[in-house]
mmCIF file of C-alpha atoms in Angstrom:
data_model
loop_
_atom_site.group_PDB
_atom_site.id
_atom_site.type_symbol
_atom_site.label_atom_id
_atom_site.label_comp_id
_atom_site.label_asym_id
_atom_site.label_seq_id
_atom_site.Cartn_x
_atom_site.Cartn_y
_atom_site.Cartn_z
ATOM 1 C CA ILE A 32 36.213 -147.245 -47.666
ATOM 2 C CA ASN A 33 33.290 -149.102 -49.179
ATOM 3 C CA GLY A 34 31.073 -150.516 -46.445
ATOM 4 C CA ASN A 35 33.370 -152.546 -44.225
ATOM 5 C CA VAL A 36 36.121 -152.785 -46.876
ATOM 6 C CA TYR A 37 39.153 -150.562 -46.280
ATOM 7 C CA GLU A 38 41.624 -149.724 -49.029
ATOM 8 C CA ASP A 39 44.627 -149.608 -46.706
ATOM 9 C CA GLU A 40 43.997 -153.156 -45.477
ATOM 10 C CA ILE A 41 43.761 -154.552 -49.011
ATOM 11 C CA ASN A 42 46.885 -152.662 -50.098
ATOM 12 C CA LEU A 43 48.870 -153.934 -47.133
ATOM 13 C CA GLU A 44 47.882 -157.557 -47.731
ATOM 14 C CA ILE A 45 48.817 -157.333 -51.427
ATOM 15 C CA ALA A 46 52.094 -155.611 -50.477
ATOM 16 C CA LYS A 47 52.947 -158.430 -48.068
ATOM 17 C CA CYS A 48 52.242 -161.021 -50.768
ATOM 18 C CA LEU A 49 54.343 -159.080 -53.289
ATOM 19 C CA TYR A 50 57.129 -158.785 -50.729
ATOM 20 C CA GLU A 51 57.128 -162.553 -50.117
ATOM 21 C CA ASP A 52 57.043 -163.366 -53.819
ATOM 22 C CA LEU A 53 59.909 -161.036 -54.727
ATOM 23 C CA VAL A 54 62.050 -162.039 -51.733
ATOM 24 C CA SER A 55 61.560 -165.711 -52.657
ATOM 25 C CA LYS A 56 62.997 -164.838 -56.075
ATOM 26 C CA GLY A 57 66.111 -163.243 -54.589
ATOM 27 C CA PHE A 58 65.124 -159.570 -54.588
ATOM 28 C CA MET A 59 65.856 -157.221 -51.711
ATOM 29 C CA VAL A 60 62.507 -155.625 -50.870
ATOM 30 C CA TYR A 61 61.541 -152.853 -48.464
ATOM 31 C CA LEU A 62 58.051 -152.006 -47.258
ATOM 32 C CA THR A 63 57.297 -148.485 -46.073
ATOM 33 C CA ARG A 64 54.864 -150.040 -43.590
ATOM 34 C CA ASP A 65 54.185 -153.556 -42.397
ATOM 35 C CA GLY A 66 51.100 -152.915 -40.275
ATOM 36 C CA ASP A 67 47.835 -150.999 -40.289
ATOM 37 C CA TYR A 68 49.191 -147.512 -39.579
ATOM 38 C CA ASP A 69 50.408 -144.445 -41.435
ATOM 39 C CA LEU A 70 53.819 -142.843 -40.996
ATOM 40 C CA ALA A 71 52.635 -139.454 -39.737
ATOM 41 C CA SER A 72 53.458 -138.367 -36.206
ATOM 42 C CA GLU A 73 50.724 -138.362 -33.590
ATOM 43 C CA TYR A 74 50.059 -134.615 -33.782
ATOM 44 C CA ALA A 75 50.663 -134.021 -37.485
ATOM 45 C CA LEU A 76 48.636 -131.132 -38.884
ATOM 46 C CA ASN A 77 48.298 -132.872 -42.239
ATOM 47 C CA ARG A 78 48.662 -136.636 -41.788
ATOM 48 C CA LYS A 79 48.625 -137.447 -45.515
ATOM 49 C CA ASN A 80 51.386 -134.952 -46.383
ATOM 50 C CA GLU A 81 53.621 -136.019 -43.511
ATOM 51 C CA ASP A 82 53.021 -139.682 -44.325
ATOM 52 C CA LEU A 83 54.042 -139.101 -47.957
ATOM 53 C CA ARG A 84 57.164 -137.147 -46.953
ATOM 54 C CA LYS A 85 58.240 -139.975 -44.662
ATOM 55 C CA ARG A 86 57.629 -142.557 -47.384
ATOM 56 C CA VAL A 87 59.823 -140.536 -49.761
ATOM 57 C CA SER A 88 62.539 -140.431 -47.113
ATOM 58 C CA ILE A 89 62.442 -144.216 -46.697
ATOM 59 C CA ILE A 90 62.457 -144.833 -50.460
ATOM 60 C CA ASN A 91 65.389 -142.485 -51.056
ATOM 61 C CA SER A 92 67.396 -143.662 -48.040
ATOM 62 C CA CYS A 93 67.204 -147.340 -49.032
ATOM 63 C CA GLN A 94 68.280 -146.375 -52.584
ATOM 64 C CA ALA A 95 65.467 -148.327 -54.169
ATOM 65 C CA ASN A 96 65.725 -149.294 -57.824
ATOM 66 C CA ILE A 97 61.970 -149.669 -58.265
ATOM 67 C CA LEU A 98 59.109 -148.073 -56.345
ATOM 68 C CA ILE A 99 55.717 -149.752 -56.430
ATOM 69 C CA SER A 100 52.957 -147.841 -54.670
ATOM 70 C CA LEU A 101 49.833 -149.963 -54.203
ATOM 71 C CA HIS A 102 46.307 -148.555 -54.053
ATOM 72 C CA THR A 103 42.710 -149.583 -54.513
ATOM 73 C CA ASN A 104 40.367 -147.503 -56.649
ATOM 74 C CA TYR A 105 36.802 -146.263 -56.198
ATOM 75 C CA TYR A 106 34.591 -144.807 -58.921
ATOM 76 C CA GLN A 107 30.960 -143.728 -58.991
ATOM 77 C CA ASN A 108 30.232 -146.017 -61.948
ATOM 78 C CA GLN A 109 30.102 -149.473 -60.348
ATOM 79 C CA ASN A 110 30.639 -151.156 -63.718
ATOM 80 C CA ILE A 111 34.283 -150.027 -63.916
ATOM 81 C CA TYR A 112 36.793 -152.635 -62.760
ATOM 82 C CA GLY A 113 40.303 -153.925 -63.311
ATOM 83 C CA PRO A 114 43.802 -153.010 -62.181
ATOM 84 C CA MET A 115 45.380 -149.859 -63.623
ATOM 85 C CA VAL A 116 49.057 -148.889 -63.736
ATOM 86 C CA TYR A 117 50.467 -145.355 -63.612
ATOM 87 C CA TYR A 118 54.060 -144.375 -64.320
ATOM 88 C CA ARG A 119 56.191 -141.245 -63.955
ATOM 89 C CA VAL A 120 55.581 -138.771 -66.751
ATOM 90 C CA ASN A 121 58.501 -138.471 -69.210
ATOM 91 C CA ASP A 122 60.284 -141.534 -67.795
ATOM 92 C CA GLU A 123 60.747 -144.115 -70.533
ATOM 93 C CA ASN A 124 62.007 -146.875 -68.235
ATOM 94 C CA SER A 125 59.059 -146.435 -65.871
ATOM 95 C CA ARG A 126 56.784 -146.533 -68.927
ATOM 96 C CA LEU A 127 58.318 -149.810 -70.089
ATOM 97 C CA LEU A 128 58.002 -151.286 -66.602
ATOM 98 C CA ALA A 129 54.362 -150.132 -66.473
ATOM 99 C CA LEU A 130 53.652 -151.808 -69.822
ATOM 100 C CA GLU A 131 54.966 -155.141 -68.555
ATOM 101 C CA VAL A 132 53.061 -154.973 -65.271
ATOM 102 C CA GLN A 133 49.815 -153.811 -66.901
ATOM 103 C CA ASP A 134 50.093 -156.626 -69.448
ATOM 104 C CA LYS A 135 50.289 -159.184 -66.641
ATOM 105 C CA LEU A 136 47.427 -157.557 -64.699
ATOM 106 C CA ASN A 137 45.243 -157.480 -67.817
ATOM 107 C CA LYS A 138 45.405 -161.270 -67.849
ATOM 108 C CA ILE A 139 43.526 -161.314 -64.519
ATOM 109 C CA SER A 140 40.768 -158.937 -65.567
ATOM 110 C CA ASN A 141 40.517 -160.029 -69.215
ATOM 111 C CA LEU A 142 40.584 -156.332 -70.096
ATOM 112 C CA ASP A 143 42.898 -154.329 -72.305
ATOM 113 C CA LYS A 144 43.619 -151.487 -69.877
ATOM 114 C CA ILE A 145 46.282 -149.017 -70.924
ATOM 115 C CA ILE A 146 48.942 -147.414 -68.755
ATOM 116 C CA HIS A 147 48.793 -143.759 -67.729
ATOM 117 C CA SER A 148 51.539 -141.216 -67.094
ATOM 118 C CA GLU A 149 51.203 -139.000 -64.028
ATOM 119 C CA ASP A 150 53.086 -136.482 -61.954
ATOM 120 C CA PHE A 151 52.304 -137.871 -58.485
ATOM 121 C CA TYR A 152 54.168 -136.576 -55.437
ATOM 122 C CA LEU A 153 56.026 -139.875 -54.940
ATOM 123 C CA PHE A 154 57.108 -139.772 -58.576
ATOM 124 C CA ARG A 155 58.409 -136.196 -58.282
ATOM 125 C CA LYS A 156 60.315 -136.760 -55.049
ATOM 126 C CA THR A 157 62.047 -140.061 -55.876
ATOM 127 C CA SER A 158 64.466 -140.905 -58.661
ATOM 128 C CA CYS A 159 64.014 -144.661 -59.082
ATOM 129 C CA LEU A 160 61.699 -146.355 -61.557
ATOM 130 C CA ALA A 161 58.232 -145.715 -60.192
ATOM 131 C CA LEU A 162 54.759 -147.193 -60.568
ATOM 132 C CA LEU A 163 51.490 -146.551 -58.830
ATOM 133 C CA ILE A 164 49.161 -149.502 -59.182
ATOM 134 C CA GLU A 165 45.439 -149.338 -58.562
ATOM 135 C CA CYS A 166 44.852 -153.031 -57.837
ATOM 136 C CA GLY A 167 41.146 -152.861 -58.600
ATOM 137 C CA PHE A 168 37.914 -151.046 -57.798
ATOM 138 C CA ILE A 169 36.223 -151.571 -54.453
ATOM 139 C CA SER A 170 33.239 -149.749 -55.982
ATOM 140 C CA ASN A 171 32.627 -152.723 -58.310
ATOM 141 C CA PRO A 172 30.760 -155.383 -56.290
ATOM 142 C CA GLU A 173 32.392 -158.410 -57.965
ATOM 143 C CA GLU A 174 35.896 -156.995 -57.800
ATOM 144 C CA LYS A 175 35.407 -155.852 -54.206
ATOM 145 C CA ASN A 176 34.527 -159.434 -53.240
ATOM 146 C CA LYS A 177 37.749 -160.656 -54.868
ATOM 147 C CA LEU A 178 39.919 -157.884 -53.389
ATOM 148 C CA VAL A 179 39.194 -158.989 -49.827
ATOM 149 C CA THR A 180 40.379 -162.571 -50.339
ATOM 150 C CA PRO A 181 43.909 -163.816 -49.614
ATOM 151 C CA MET A 182 43.839 -165.877 -52.816
ATOM 152 C CA TYR A 183 43.260 -162.753 -54.940
ATOM 153 C CA HIS A 184 45.948 -160.836 -53.012
ATOM 154 C CA ASN A 185 48.385 -163.529 -54.083
ATOM 155 C CA ILE A 186 47.158 -163.467 -57.680
ATOM 156 C CA ILE A 187 47.599 -159.679 -57.948
ATOM 157 C CA ALA A 188 51.019 -159.830 -56.272
ATOM 158 C CA LYS A 189 52.191 -162.645 -58.551
ATOM 159 C CA GLN A 190 51.189 -160.725 -61.685
ATOM 160 C CA ILE A 191 52.992 -157.594 -60.480
ATOM 161 C CA SER A 192 56.068 -159.661 -59.642
ATOM 162 C CA ASP A 193 55.964 -161.364 -63.041
ATOM 163 C CA GLY A 194 55.693 -157.963 -64.715
ATOM 164 C CA VAL A 195 58.753 -156.681 -62.855
ATOM 165 C CA ILE A 196 60.746 -159.773 -63.808
ATOM 166 C CA SER A 197 59.605 -159.507 -67.419
ATOM 167 C CA TYR A 198 60.749 -155.875 -67.507
ATOM 168 C CA LEU A 199 64.137 -156.738 -66.001
ATOM 169 C CA LYS A 200 64.710 -159.408 -68.647
ATOM 170 C CA ILE A 201 64.008 -156.861 -71.394
ATOM 171 C CA ALA A 202 66.031 -154.064 -69.770
ATOM 172 C CA ASN A 203 69.155 -156.161 -69.240
#
């Protein structure tokens, strides 16, 4: 949260745009949520852990080929901005996918951000190609103003979609 800007709302709007873009291009796409809620049960002791476990279950049960987990970043230094892509450590195909997506996202920010390997829970518990994308920094005033607009949601989603398609052309 930054003021009245909520990460989960931005992520959901970008996810919906990405969904529409990929479906329009013939992809079968699943969302782990389509509204402003988490997946934890009402009385969960640890909502975040239960939510993540349920997301893993959905991802594995639909036999996804690619997992894209969308997030929005926050950093104490308000000068930091730009989308960042993370991929599963020691997974060459996820790394190549991350390179393509980050390249497309760098065109929006006019930065030369690099990709990062990580060992996130979703990466450990799923077997498909996996990316976690920080779509921008709500701590940066200019980027925060962009991240709340439908036009920018579509721009981010289109670049991610183009990165996925670019990767698939190379991989096949």
